[in-house]
């Protein structure tokens, strides 16, 4: 095994449920020690998916096996459809069959899907077990592994069955990101730049200078981008754990983006991060159209996202068909942030200055979406 890795530790300050996010290269092989130094437990059960099993599982199993902690592994199919009641039942059964007790640990090794279903399983097995997130995608490292949102999907929508259940530790090994495809990495980056766009203009400006190094796998730049994102998320979660206020800011681009994602059938046609990129560009264009932000702000954001290779317009979505405005309005109205029939939007006064509002004129919104759809070269269906 290589010598002890160096890492940064970012605390998520939630009183008795506080935990650390460890960020560094090569942490996976040291997982047993990193966990054992912080959390008392007899055995650990791993949940992962078939893709991760090919790339990273052996390293983790070897590390836990050498420490005499490995109770077993559940390997799930990859993809959003894994977040189902059937798979949840399979995971909870396997964790119980492994003989894990309430004081033992569950480990989620994977991206957002694995983190979400594993965290939820941990929240209900034996009335609640502790779990450790080992996120393997950029999106999971900077967003979904931190903050305790866990869920599976219902036939009525995404993430509708779940719980807030905070992990006891997050280990973000930036080295594992090298196995991501360029498309997955770009999609994850949308959630990185989101932190700059919603509340930290200097971070956006830093990313604008350094994004090429980040995509070129410069370890220092990658680690700094992950750390600054996690610090931003940890601060928001500490202020508003259950999303009654500030945490909604993390949904910048998501009300617009989720509607497009739902319209595209949550398929590989439009990855979540790509939908968020279009949604953020739309939030900036809509804010500018409403006179909330200075002219040219949206163009600056779009230029940045386009430079990365992310989509910024409905026309950028693969395939010939396009959503119509009423479909998008209906899909937005199903958003989880709807309160008393009113949609919640995250709009902006400028880069790094987002705010939450329910005060959006539906007529103006309809007109804006009509312009967005009309800008597509192909016909609405
Ligand atoms: N992904 C948004 C949140 O954790 O609140």
PDB file of N, CA, C and O in Angstrom, residues 204-259:
ATOM      1  N   UNK A 204     -16.401  31.565  -9.252  1.00  0.00           N
ATOM      2  CA  UNK A 204     -16.717  31.495 -10.687  1.00  0.00           C
ATOM      3  C   UNK A 204     -15.531  32.029 -11.501  1.00  0.00           C
ATOM      4  O   UNK A 204     -15.123  31.435 -12.502  1.00  0.00           O
ATOM      5  N   UNK A 205     -14.960  33.144 -11.052  1.00  0.00           N
ATOM      6  CA  UNK A 205     -13.857  33.752 -11.810  1.00  0.00           C
ATOM      7  C   UNK A 205     -12.625  32.837 -11.790  1.00  0.00           C
ATOM      8  O   UNK A 205     -11.908  32.712 -12.784  1.00  0.00           O
ATOM      9  N   UNK A 206     -12.415  32.190 -10.651  1.00  0.00           N
ATOM     10  CA  UNK A 206     -11.303  31.221 -10.544  1.00  0.00           C
ATOM     11  C   UNK A 206     -11.524  30.060 -11.520  1.00  0.00           C
ATOM     12  O   UNK A 206     -10.611  29.632 -12.224  1.00  0.00           O
ATOM     13  N   UNK A 207     -12.755  29.560 -11.571  1.00  0.00           N
ATOM     14  CA  UNK A 207     -13.072  28.450 -12.484  1.00  0.00           C
ATOM     15  C   UNK A 207     -12.902  28.887 -13.939  1.00  0.00           C
ATOM     16  O   UNK A 207     -12.435  28.118 -14.787  1.00  0.00           O
ATOM     17  N   UNK A 208     -13.283  30.143 -14.211  1.00  0.00           N
ATOM     18  CA  UNK A 208     -13.173  30.665 -15.572  1.00  0.00           C
ATOM     19  C   UNK A 208     -11.701  30.649 -16.033  1.00  0.00           C
ATOM     20  O   UNK A 208     -11.413  30.437 -17.201  1.00  0.00           O
ATOM     21  N   UNK A 209     -10.787  30.832 -15.070  1.00  0.00           N
ATOM     22  CA  UNK A 209      -9.357  30.807 -15.391  1.00  0.00           C
ATOM     23  C   UNK A 209      -8.824  29.370 -15.422  1.00  0.00           C
ATOM     24  O   UNK A 209      -7.989  29.022 -16.256  1.00  0.00           O
ATOM     25  N   UNK A 210      -9.310  28.527 -14.495  1.00  0.00           N
ATOM     26  CA  UNK A 210      -8.660  27.228 -14.268  1.00  0.00           C
ATOM     27  C   UNK A 210      -9.379  26.017 -14.859  1.00  0.00           C
ATOM     28  O   UNK A 210      -8.920  24.897 -14.679  1.00  0.00           O
ATOM     29  N   UNK A 211     -10.504  26.201 -15.546  1.00  0.00           N
ATOM     30  CA  UNK A 211     -11.276  25.007 -15.930  1.00  0.00           C
ATOM     31  C   UNK A 211     -10.514  24.059 -16.840  1.00  0.00           C
ATOM     32  O   UNK A 211     -10.683  22.849 -16.772  1.00  0.00           O
ATOM     33  N   UNK A 212      -9.612  24.616 -17.672  1.00  0.00           N
ATOM     34  CA  UNK A 212      -8.858  23.718 -18.567  1.00  0.00           C
ATOM     35  C   UNK A 212      -7.959  22.781 -17.760  1.00  0.00           C
ATOM     36  O   UNK A 212      -7.830  21.601 -18.063  1.00  0.00           O
ATOM     37  N   UNK A 213      -7.348  23.299 -16.712  1.00  0.00           N
ATOM     38  CA  UNK A 213      -6.486  22.450 -15.862  1.00  0.00           C
ATOM     39  C   UNK A 213      -7.341  21.421 -15.151  1.00  0.00           C
ATOM     40  O   UNK A 213      -6.934  20.274 -14.961  1.00  0.00           O
ATOM     41  N   UNK A 214      -8.536  21.844 -14.750  1.00  0.00           N
ATOM     42  CA  UNK A 214      -9.436  20.909 -14.061  1.00  0.00           C
ATOM     43  C   UNK A 214      -9.767  19.738 -14.995  1.00  0.00           C
ATOM     44  O   UNK A 214      -9.682  18.572 -14.619  1.00  0.00           O
ATOM     45  N   UNK A 215     -10.125  20.058 -16.236  1.00  0.00           N
ATOM     46  CA  UNK A 215     -10.468  18.990 -17.188  1.00  0.00           C
ATOM     47  C   UNK A 215      -9.228  18.245 -17.669  1.00  0.00           C
ATOM     48  O   UNK A 215      -9.332  17.130 -18.166  1.00  0.00           O
ATOM     49  N   UNK A 216      -8.055  18.851 -17.490  1.00  0.00           N
ATOM     50  CA  UNK A 216      -6.799  18.173 -17.840  1.00  0.00           C
ATOM     51  C   UNK A 216      -6.286  17.327 -16.691  1.00  0.00           C
ATOM     52  O   UNK A 216      -5.147  16.873 -16.711  1.00  0.00           O
ATOM     53  N   UNK A 217      -7.108  17.143 -15.653  1.00  0.00           N
ATOM     54  CA  UNK A 217      -6.759  16.268 -14.526  1.00  0.00           C
ATOM     55  C   UNK A 217      -5.632  16.805 -13.650  1.00  0.00           C
ATOM     56  O   UNK A 217      -4.914  16.024 -13.035  1.00  0.00           O
ATOM     57  N   UNK A 218      -5.457  18.126 -13.600  1.00  0.00           N
ATOM     58  CA  UNK A 218      -4.455  18.685 -12.676  1.00  0.00           C
ATOM     59  C   UNK A 218      -4.942  18.412 -11.248  1.00  0.00           C
ATOM     60  O   UNK A 218      -5.987  18.917 -10.830  1.00  0.00           O
ATOM     61  N   UNK A 219      -4.208  17.581 -10.490  1.00  0.00           N
ATOM     62  CA  UNK A 219      -4.744  17.139  -9.187  1.00  0.00           C
ATOM     63  C   UNK A 219      -4.996  18.295  -8.220  1.00  0.00           C
ATOM     64  O   UNK A 219      -5.977  18.270  -7.474  1.00  0.00           O
ATOM     65  N   UNK A 220      -4.112  19.314  -8.254  1.00  0.00           N
ATOM     66  CA  UNK A 220      -4.274  20.417  -7.293  1.00  0.00           C
ATOM     67  C   UNK A 220      -5.534  21.228  -7.627  1.00  0.00           C
ATOM     68  O   UNK A 220      -6.304  21.619  -6.729  1.00  0.00           O
ATOM     69  N   UNK A 221      -5.754  21.473  -8.915  1.00  0.00           N
ATOM     70  CA  UNK A 221      -6.929  22.262  -9.332  1.00  0.00           C
ATOM     71  C   UNK A 221      -8.214  21.475  -9.053  1.00  0.00           C
ATOM     72  O   UNK A 221      -9.196  22.020  -8.533  1.00  0.00           O
ATOM     73  N   UNK A 222      -8.182  20.180  -9.359  1.00  0.00           N
ATOM     74  CA  UNK A 222      -9.353  19.333  -9.110  1.00  0.00           C
ATOM     75  C   UNK A 222      -9.685  19.322  -7.613  1.00  0.00           C
ATOM     76  O   UNK A 222     -10.837  19.524  -7.203  1.00  0.00           O
ATOM     77  N   UNK A 223      -8.657  19.133  -6.795  1.00  0.00           N
ATOM     78  CA  UNK A 223      -8.880  19.085  -5.337  1.00  0.00           C
ATOM     79  C   UNK A 223      -9.418  20.422  -4.833  1.00  0.00           C
ATOM     80  O   UNK A 223     -10.319  20.460  -3.987  1.00  0.00           O
ATOM     81  N   UNK A 224      -8.882  21.533  -5.369  1.00  0.00           N
ATOM     82  CA  UNK A 224      -9.361  22.843  -4.904  1.00  0.00           C
ATOM     83  C   UNK A 224     -10.814  23.072  -5.322  1.00  0.00           C
ATOM     84  O   UNK A 224     -11.631  23.595  -4.545  1.00  0.00           O
ATOM     85  N   UNK A 225     -11.155  22.653  -6.552  1.00  0.00           N
ATOM     86  CA  UNK A 225     -12.544  22.832  -7.019  1.00  0.00           C
ATOM     87  C   UNK A 225     -13.500  22.013  -6.161  1.00  0.00           C
ATOM     88  O   UNK A 225     -14.574  22.496  -5.765  1.00  0.00           O
ATOM     89  N   UNK A 226     -13.125  20.769  -5.852  1.00  0.00           N
ATOM     90  CA  UNK A 226     -13.993  19.923  -5.022  1.00  0.00           C
ATOM     91  C   UNK A 226     -14.095  20.531  -3.620  1.00  0.00           C
ATOM     92  O   UNK A 226     -15.196  20.661  -3.060  1.00  0.00           O
ATOM     93  N   UNK A 227     -12.959  20.949  -3.072  1.00  0.00           N
ATOM     94  CA  UNK A 227     -12.980  21.488  -1.701  1.00  0.00           C
ATOM     95  C   UNK A 227     -13.828  22.764  -1.607  1.00  0.00           C
ATOM     96  O   UNK A 227     -14.649  22.903  -0.687  1.00  0.00           O
ATOM     97  N   UNK A 228     -13.657  23.677  -2.555  1.00  0.00           N
ATOM     98  CA  UNK A 228     -14.443  24.924  -2.479  1.00  0.00           C
ATOM     99  C   UNK A 228     -15.932  24.641  -2.635  1.00  0.00           C
ATOM    100  O   UNK A 228     -16.778  25.273  -1.994  1.00  0.00           O
ATOM    101  N   UNK A 229     -16.263  23.666  -3.476  1.00  0.00           N
ATOM    102  CA  UNK A 229     -17.674  23.292  -3.651  1.00  0.00           C
ATOM    103  C   UNK A 229     -18.227  22.693  -2.360  1.00  0.00           C
ATOM    104  O   UNK A 229     -19.324  23.047  -1.909  1.00  0.00           O
ATOM    105  N   UNK A 230     -17.463  21.771  -1.778  1.00  0.00           N
ATOM    106  CA  UNK A 230     -17.938  21.102  -0.559  1.00  0.00           C
ATOM    107  C   UNK A 230     -18.065  22.111   0.590  1.00  0.00           C
ATOM    108  O   UNK A 230     -19.023  22.059   1.363  1.00  0.00           O
ATOM    109  N   UNK A 231     -17.102  23.042   0.680  1.00  0.00           N
ATOM    110  CA  UNK A 231     -17.210  24.066   1.742  1.00  0.00           C
ATOM    111  C   UNK A 231     -18.493  24.875   1.566  1.00  0.00           C
ATOM    112  O   UNK A 231     -19.198  25.186   2.529  1.00  0.00           O
ATOM    113  N   UNK A 232     -18.793  25.229   0.322  1.00  0.00           N
ATOM    114  CA  UNK A 232     -20.010  26.009   0.059  1.00  0.00           C
ATOM    115  C   UNK A 232     -21.246  25.204   0.448  1.00  0.00           C
ATOM    116  O   UNK A 232     -22.161  25.698   1.115  1.00  0.00           O
ATOM    117  N   UNK A 233     -21.260  23.929   0.054  1.00  0.00           N
ATOM    118  CA  UNK A 233     -22.434  23.107   0.360  1.00  0.00           C
ATOM    119  C   UNK A 233     -22.547  22.893   1.872  1.00  0.00           C
ATOM    120  O   UNK A 233     -23.650  22.974   2.441  1.00  0.00           O
ATOM    121  N   UNK A 234     -21.405  22.597   2.526  1.00  0.00           N
ATOM    122  CA  UNK A 234     -21.433  22.340   3.980  1.00  0.00           C
ATOM    123  C   UNK A 234     -21.984  23.555   4.727  1.00  0.00           C
ATOM    124  O   UNK A 234     -22.767  23.411   5.680  1.00  0.00           O
ATOM    125  N   UNK A 235     -21.604  24.748   4.283  1.00  0.00           N
ATOM    126  CA  UNK A 235     -22.070  25.969   4.970  1.00  0.00           C
ATOM    127  C   UNK A 235     -23.585  26.118   4.815  1.00  0.00           C
ATOM    128  O   UNK A 235     -24.292  26.467   5.783  1.00  0.00           O
ATOM    129  N   UNK A 236     -24.093  25.843   3.635  1.00  0.00           N
ATOM    130  CA  UNK A 236     -25.541  25.981   3.399  1.00  0.00           C
ATOM    131  C   UNK A 236     -26.315  24.921   4.177  1.00  0.00           C
ATOM    132  O   UNK A 236     -27.332  25.213   4.816  1.00  0.00           O
ATOM    133  N   UNK A 237     -25.819  23.676   4.159  1.00  0.00           N
ATOM    134  CA  UNK A 237     -26.506  22.592   4.869  1.00  0.00           C
ATOM    135  C   UNK A 237     -26.507  22.870   6.382  1.00  0.00           C
ATOM    136  O   UNK A 237     -27.503  22.610   7.069  1.00  0.00           O
ATOM    137  N   UNK A 238     -25.403  23.415   6.881  1.00  0.00           N
ATOM    138  CA  UNK A 238     -25.337  23.717   8.325  1.00  0.00           C
ATOM    139  C   UNK A 238     -26.375  24.780   8.701  1.00  0.00           C
ATOM    140  O   UNK A 238     -26.928  24.763   9.804  1.00  0.00           O
ATOM    141  N   UNK A 239     -26.658  25.691   7.767  1.00  0.00           N
ATOM    142  CA  UNK A 239     -27.648  26.758   8.041  1.00  0.00           C
ATOM    143  C   UNK A 239     -29.074  26.257   7.896  1.00  0.00           C
ATOM    144  O   UNK A 239     -29.988  26.739   8.546  1.00  0.00           O
ATOM    145  N   UNK A 240     -29.295  25.286   6.996  1.00  0.00           N
ATOM    146  CA  UNK A 240     -30.661  24.902   6.630  1.00  0.00           C
ATOM    147  C   UNK A 240     -30.678  23.433   6.208  1.00  0.00           C
ATOM    148  O   UNK A 240     -30.794  23.119   5.027  1.00  0.00           O
ATOM    149  N   UNK A 241     -30.611  22.557   7.202  1.00  0.00           N
ATOM    150  CA  UNK A 241     -30.458  21.125   6.905  1.00  0.00           C
ATOM    151  C   UNK A 241     -31.621  20.573   6.086  1.00  0.00           C
ATOM    152  O   UNK A 241     -31.438  19.774   5.179  1.00  0.00           O
ATOM    153  N   UNK A 242     -32.852  20.980   6.429  1.00  0.00           N
ATOM    154  CA  UNK A 242     -34.017  20.330   5.814  1.00  0.00           C
ATOM    155  C   UNK A 242     -34.691  21.188   4.732  1.00  0.00           C
ATOM    156  O   UNK A 242     -35.863  20.998   4.410  1.00  0.00           O
ATOM    157  N   UNK A 243     -33.947  22.113   4.190  1.00  0.00           N
ATOM    158  CA  UNK A 243     -34.378  22.894   3.019  1.00  0.00           C
ATOM    159  C   UNK A 243     -35.673  23.670   3.247  1.00  0.00           C
ATOM    160  O   UNK A 243     -36.649  23.524   2.506  1.00  0.00           O
ATOM    161  N   UNK A 244     -35.652  24.490   4.288  1.00  0.00           N
ATOM    162  CA  UNK A 244     -36.793  25.380   4.464  1.00  0.00           C
ATOM    163  C   UNK A 244     -36.450  26.800   3.992  1.00  0.00           C
ATOM    164  O   UNK A 244     -37.316  27.655   3.931  1.00  0.00           O
ATOM    165  N   UNK A 245     -35.181  27.049   3.691  1.00  0.00           N
ATOM    166  CA  UNK A 245     -34.783  28.397   3.274  1.00  0.00           C
ATOM    167  C   UNK A 245     -33.597  28.359   2.325  1.00  0.00           C
ATOM    168  O   UNK A 245     -33.723  27.968   1.176  1.00  0.00           O
ATOM    169  N   UNK A 246     -32.415  28.717   2.873  1.00  0.00           N
ATOM    170  CA  UNK A 246     -31.211  28.881   2.041  1.00  0.00           C
ATOM    171  C   UNK A 246     -30.847  27.675   1.190  1.00  0.00           C
ATOM    172  O   UNK A 246     -30.271  27.820   0.111  1.00  0.00           O
ATOM    173  N   UNK A 247     -31.151  26.472   1.696  1.00  0.00           N
ATOM    174  CA  UNK A 247     -30.729  25.283   0.936  1.00  0.00           C
ATOM    175  C   UNK A 247     -31.371  25.240  -0.448  1.00  0.00           C
ATOM    176  O   UNK A 247     -30.848  24.614  -1.362  1.00  0.00           O
ATOM    177  N   UNK A 248     -32.514  25.926  -0.571  1.00  0.00           N
ATOM    178  CA  UNK A 248     -33.167  25.961  -1.889  1.00  0.00           C
ATOM    179  C   UNK A 248     -32.269  26.608  -2.947  1.00  0.00           C
ATOM    180  O   UNK A 248     -32.430  26.360  -4.133  1.00  0.00           O
ATOM    181  N   UNK A 249     -31.320  27.461  -2.493  1.00  0.00           N
ATOM    182  CA  UNK A 249     -30.413  28.097  -3.459  1.00  0.00           C
ATOM    183  C   UNK A 249     -29.632  27.060  -4.260  1.00  0.00           C
ATOM    184  O   UNK A 249     -29.228  27.306  -5.399  1.00  0.00           O
ATOM    185  N   UNK A 250     -29.422  25.886  -3.627  1.00  0.00           N
ATOM    186  CA  UNK A 250     -28.689  24.814  -4.323  1.00  0.00           C
ATOM    187  C   UNK A 250     -29.459  24.296  -5.520  1.00  0.00           C
ATOM    188  O   UNK A 250     -28.946  23.512  -6.302  1.00  0.00           O
ATOM    189  N   UNK A 251     -30.709  24.717  -5.622  1.00  0.00           N
ATOM    190  CA  UNK A 251     -31.524  24.301  -6.766  1.00  0.00           C
ATOM    191  C   UNK A 251     -31.446  25.286  -7.927  1.00  0.00           C
ATOM    192  O   UNK A 251     -32.288  25.234  -8.833  1.00  0.00           O
ATOM    193  N   UNK A 252     -30.443  26.176  -7.924  1.00  0.00           N
ATOM    194  CA  UNK A 252     -30.274  27.064  -9.077  1.00  0.00           C
ATOM    195  C   UNK A 252     -30.235  26.212 -10.360  1.00  0.00           C
ATOM    196  O   UNK A 252     -29.467  25.261 -10.457  1.00  0.00           O
ATOM    197  N   UNK A 253     -31.094  26.568 -11.293  1.00  0.00           N
ATOM    198  CA  UNK A 253     -31.135  25.842 -12.572  1.00  0.00           C
ATOM    199  C   UNK A 253     -31.945  24.563 -12.535  1.00  0.00           C
ATOM    200  O   UNK A 253     -32.172  23.935 -13.569  1.00  0.00           O
ATOM    201  N   UNK A 254     -32.396  24.157 -11.332  1.00  0.00           N
ATOM    202  CA  UNK A 254     -33.056  22.852 -11.222  1.00  0.00           C
ATOM    203  C   UNK A 254     -34.541  22.892 -11.581  1.00  0.00           C
ATOM    204  O   UNK A 254     -35.078  21.897 -12.039  1.00  0.00           O
ATOM    205  N   UNK A 255     -35.246  24.003 -11.334  1.00  0.00           N
ATOM    206  CA  UNK A 255     -36.679  24.030 -11.679  1.00  0.00           C
ATOM    207  C   UNK A 255     -36.830  23.942 -13.199  1.00  0.00           C
ATOM    208  O   UNK A 255     -37.602  23.121 -13.708  1.00  0.00           O
ATOM    209  N   UNK A 256     -36.040  24.741 -13.915  1.00  0.00           N
ATOM    210  CA  UNK A 256     -36.040  24.647 -15.383  1.00  0.00           C
ATOM    211  C   UNK A 256     -35.463  23.291 -15.816  1.00  0.00           C
ATOM    212  O   UNK A 256     -36.016  22.605 -16.674  1.00  0.00           O
ATOM    213  N   UNK A 257     -34.345  22.912 -15.219  1.00  0.00           N
ATOM    214  CA  UNK A 257     -33.620  21.705 -15.636  1.00  0.00           C
ATOM    215  C   UNK A 257     -34.407  20.428 -15.401  1.00  0.00           C
ATOM    216  O   UNK A 257     -34.433  19.549 -16.260  1.00  0.00           O
ATOM    217  N   UNK A 258     -35.069  20.315 -14.219  1.00  0.00           N
ATOM    218  CA  UNK A 258     -35.828  19.097 -13.924  1.00  0.00           C
ATOM    219  C   UNK A 258     -36.947  18.887 -14.942  1.00  0.00           C
ATOM    220  O   UNK A 258     -37.260  17.757 -15.308  1.00  0.00           O
ATOM    221  N   UNK A 259     -37.569  19.991 -15.379  1.00  0.00           N
ATOM    222  CA  UNK A 259     -38.659  19.865 -16.361  1.00  0.00           C
ATOM    223  C   UNK A 259     -38.117  19.270 -17.665  1.00  0.00           C
ATOM    224  O   UNK A 259     -38.730  18.380 -18.262  1.00  0.00           O
TER     225      UNK A 259
END
